Short mmCIF file of C-alpha atoms in Angstrom, two decimals:
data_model
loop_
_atom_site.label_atom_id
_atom_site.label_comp_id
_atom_site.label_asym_id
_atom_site.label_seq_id
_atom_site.Cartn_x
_atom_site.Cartn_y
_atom_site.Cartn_z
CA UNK A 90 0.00 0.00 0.00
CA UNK A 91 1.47 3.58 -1.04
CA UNK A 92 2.63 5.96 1.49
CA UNK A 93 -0.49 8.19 0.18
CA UNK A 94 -3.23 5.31 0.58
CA UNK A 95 -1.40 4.38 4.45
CA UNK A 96 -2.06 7.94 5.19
CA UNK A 97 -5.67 8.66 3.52
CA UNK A 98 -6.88 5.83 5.69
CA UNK A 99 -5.45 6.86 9.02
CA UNK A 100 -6.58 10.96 8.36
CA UNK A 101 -10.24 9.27 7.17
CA UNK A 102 -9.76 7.37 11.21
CA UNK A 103 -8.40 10.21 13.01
CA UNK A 104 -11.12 12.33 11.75
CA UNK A 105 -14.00 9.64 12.15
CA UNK A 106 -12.74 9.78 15.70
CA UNK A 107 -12.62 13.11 16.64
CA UNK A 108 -16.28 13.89 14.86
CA UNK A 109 -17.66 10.43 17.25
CA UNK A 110 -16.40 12.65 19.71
CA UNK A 111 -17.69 15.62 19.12
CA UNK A 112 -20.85 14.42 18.52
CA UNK A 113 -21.22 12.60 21.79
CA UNK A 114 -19.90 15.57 24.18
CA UNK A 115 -22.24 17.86 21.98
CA UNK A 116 -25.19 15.16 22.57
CA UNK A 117 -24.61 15.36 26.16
CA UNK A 118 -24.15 18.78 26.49
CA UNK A 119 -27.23 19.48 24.83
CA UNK A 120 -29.27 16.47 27.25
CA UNK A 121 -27.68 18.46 30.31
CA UNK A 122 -28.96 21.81 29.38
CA UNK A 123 -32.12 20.05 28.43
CA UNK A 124 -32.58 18.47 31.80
CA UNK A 125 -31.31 21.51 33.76
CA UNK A 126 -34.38 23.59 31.83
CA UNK A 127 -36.62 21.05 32.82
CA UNK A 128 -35.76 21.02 36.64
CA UNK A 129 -35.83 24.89 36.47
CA UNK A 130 -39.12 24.76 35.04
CA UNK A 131 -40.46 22.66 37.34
CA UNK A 132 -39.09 24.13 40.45
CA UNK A 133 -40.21 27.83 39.35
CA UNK A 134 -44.02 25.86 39.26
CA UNK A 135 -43.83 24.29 42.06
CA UNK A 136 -42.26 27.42 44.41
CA UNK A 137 -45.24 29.21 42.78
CA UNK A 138 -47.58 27.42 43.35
CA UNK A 139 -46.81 25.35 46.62
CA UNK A 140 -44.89 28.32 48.50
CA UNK A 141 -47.51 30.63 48.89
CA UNK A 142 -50.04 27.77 49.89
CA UNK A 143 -47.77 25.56 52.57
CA UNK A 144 -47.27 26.80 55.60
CA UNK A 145 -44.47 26.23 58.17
CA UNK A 146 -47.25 23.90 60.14
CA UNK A 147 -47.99 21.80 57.41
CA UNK A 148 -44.53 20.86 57.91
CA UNK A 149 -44.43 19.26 61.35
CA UNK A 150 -46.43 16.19 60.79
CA UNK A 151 -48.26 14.19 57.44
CA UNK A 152 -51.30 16.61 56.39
CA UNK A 153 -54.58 15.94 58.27
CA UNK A 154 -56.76 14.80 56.06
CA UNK A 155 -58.99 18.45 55.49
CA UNK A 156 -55.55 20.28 54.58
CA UNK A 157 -54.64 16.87 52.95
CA UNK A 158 -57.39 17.40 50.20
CA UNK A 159 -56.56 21.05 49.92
CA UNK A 160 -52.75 20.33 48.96
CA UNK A 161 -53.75 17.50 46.92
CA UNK A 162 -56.35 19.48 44.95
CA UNK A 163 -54.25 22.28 44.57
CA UNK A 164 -51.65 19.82 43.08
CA UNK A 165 -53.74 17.72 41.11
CA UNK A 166 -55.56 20.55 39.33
CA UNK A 167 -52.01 23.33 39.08
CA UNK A 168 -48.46 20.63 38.92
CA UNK A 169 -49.54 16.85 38.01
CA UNK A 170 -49.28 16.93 34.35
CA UNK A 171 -48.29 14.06 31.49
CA UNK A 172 -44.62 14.69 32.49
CA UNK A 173 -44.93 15.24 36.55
CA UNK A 174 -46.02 11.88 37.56
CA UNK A 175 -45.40 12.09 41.12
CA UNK A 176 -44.85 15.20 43.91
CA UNK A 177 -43.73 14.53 47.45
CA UNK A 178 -43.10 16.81 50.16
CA UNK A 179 -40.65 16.64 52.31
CA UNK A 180 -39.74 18.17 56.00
CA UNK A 181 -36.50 18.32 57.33
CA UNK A 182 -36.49 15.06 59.09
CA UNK A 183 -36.97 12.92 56.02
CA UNK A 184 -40.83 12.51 57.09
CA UNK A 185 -43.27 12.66 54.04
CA UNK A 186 -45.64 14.96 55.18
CA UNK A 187 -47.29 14.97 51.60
CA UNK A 188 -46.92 12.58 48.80
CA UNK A 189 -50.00 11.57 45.63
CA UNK A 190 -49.50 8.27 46.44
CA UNK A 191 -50.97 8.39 50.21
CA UNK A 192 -49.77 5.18 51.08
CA UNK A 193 -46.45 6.33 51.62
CA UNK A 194 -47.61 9.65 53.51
CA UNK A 195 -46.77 9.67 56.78
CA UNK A 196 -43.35 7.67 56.84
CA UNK A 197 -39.89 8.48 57.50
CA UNK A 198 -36.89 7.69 55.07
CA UNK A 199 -32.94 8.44 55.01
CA UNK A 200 -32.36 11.73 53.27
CA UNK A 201 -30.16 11.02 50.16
CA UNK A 202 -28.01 13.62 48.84
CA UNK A 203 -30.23 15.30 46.66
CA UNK A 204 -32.81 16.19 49.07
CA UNK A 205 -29.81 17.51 51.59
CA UNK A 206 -29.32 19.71 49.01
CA UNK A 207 -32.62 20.91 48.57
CA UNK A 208 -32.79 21.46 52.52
CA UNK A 209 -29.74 24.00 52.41
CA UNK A 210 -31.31 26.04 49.21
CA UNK A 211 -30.42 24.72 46.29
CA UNK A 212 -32.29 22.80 43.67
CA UNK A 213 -31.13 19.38 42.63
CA UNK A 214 -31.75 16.50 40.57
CA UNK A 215 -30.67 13.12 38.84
CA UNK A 216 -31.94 10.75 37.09
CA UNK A 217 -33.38 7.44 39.33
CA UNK A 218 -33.31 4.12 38.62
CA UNK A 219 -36.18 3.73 41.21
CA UNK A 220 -34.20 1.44 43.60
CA UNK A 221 -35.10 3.69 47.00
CA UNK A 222 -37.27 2.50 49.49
CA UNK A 223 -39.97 5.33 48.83
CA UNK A 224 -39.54 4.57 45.30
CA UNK A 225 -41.75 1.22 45.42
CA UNK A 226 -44.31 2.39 44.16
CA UNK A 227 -42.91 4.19 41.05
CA UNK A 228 -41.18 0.91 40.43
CA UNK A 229 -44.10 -1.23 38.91
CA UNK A 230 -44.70 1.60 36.12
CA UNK A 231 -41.59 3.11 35.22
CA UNK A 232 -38.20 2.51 34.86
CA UNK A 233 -36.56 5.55 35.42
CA UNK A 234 -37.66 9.04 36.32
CA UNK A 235 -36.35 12.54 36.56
CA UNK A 236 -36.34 13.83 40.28
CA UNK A 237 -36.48 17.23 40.92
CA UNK A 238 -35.65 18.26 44.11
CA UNK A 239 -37.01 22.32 45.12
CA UNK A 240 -36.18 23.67 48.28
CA UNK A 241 -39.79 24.67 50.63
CA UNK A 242 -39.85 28.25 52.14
CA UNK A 243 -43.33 28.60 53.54
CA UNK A 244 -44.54 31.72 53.35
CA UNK A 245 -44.59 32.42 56.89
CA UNK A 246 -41.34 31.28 57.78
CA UNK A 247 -37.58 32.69 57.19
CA UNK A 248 -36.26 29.46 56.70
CA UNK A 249 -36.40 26.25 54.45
CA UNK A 250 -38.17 23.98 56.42
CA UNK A 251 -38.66 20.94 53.89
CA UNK A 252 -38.74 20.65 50.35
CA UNK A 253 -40.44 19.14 47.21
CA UNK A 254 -40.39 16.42 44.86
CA UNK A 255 -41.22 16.33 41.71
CA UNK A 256 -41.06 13.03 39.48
CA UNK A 257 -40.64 13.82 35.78
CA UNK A 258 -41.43 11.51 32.99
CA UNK A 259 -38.41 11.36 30.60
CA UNK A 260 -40.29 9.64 27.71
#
């Protein structure tokens, strides 16, 4: 093989490489910006909405079942949409004082890292695999979700005192 054809091949190699390259930093850059919107979005929705309307009692113990309904319907009808499959809310303590799914309202679980984060101000997220222990019952329908974790600021406290999650569909 000529010196030319040895050299074609490796430049057409060299070049095949770099633009795989390219092409998958550039795909995740663009996923990470996509999923960083999406958080963002829901966040600004759910501070919105759930902010003005929680207050720093509601964080103390699960939701009787009057304020219960109110959080639920105000939920239901303003956040749960085809992509938000699933809201929880959180108090500082790990207890759920609020989740859809009422049959995990009421009980306490470790705080992972994201919802740490969420509890000193920040909004996080990742994407789940489901294996948690309060992720049972997302487990039977869905392989993966997006969690969005939102810092909670009632609006009659100074201070976070708990903080939301909301379960976005990636499909």
């Amino acid at each position: 093989m000529s010196l030319l054809a040895r050299f074609t091949i490796i430049s057409f190699l060299l070049t095949l490489l770099i633009a795989l390259g390219l092409a998958w930093r550039l795909e995740s850059a663009l996923e990470g910006d996509a999923l960083s919107a999406v958080a963002q979005n829901a966040a600004d929705q759910a501070t919105n909405i759930l902010s003005r309307n929680m207050t720093a009692a509601d964080l103390q113990a699960p939701l009787s079942e009057a304020r219960y309904q109110e959080v639920d319907a105000l939920i239901r009808n303003s956040l749960l949409t085809t992509n938000i499959v699933r809201i929880k809310i959180w108090n500082i303590e790990g207890l759920l004082v609020y989740a859809d799914d009422k049959s995990i309202m009421g009980k306490t679980f470790p705080l992972d890292e994201e919802l740490q984060e969420a509890l000193r101000g920040e909004i996080a997220s990742h994407i789940s695999d489901l294996q948690a222990e309060e992720n049972v019952g997302e487990r039977g329908e869905y392989n993966e979700l997006f969690e969005i974790y939102v810092p909670l600021q009632p609006y009659d406290s100074e201070k976070i005192l708990g903080a939301y999650e909301v379960y976005y569909e990636l499909s």
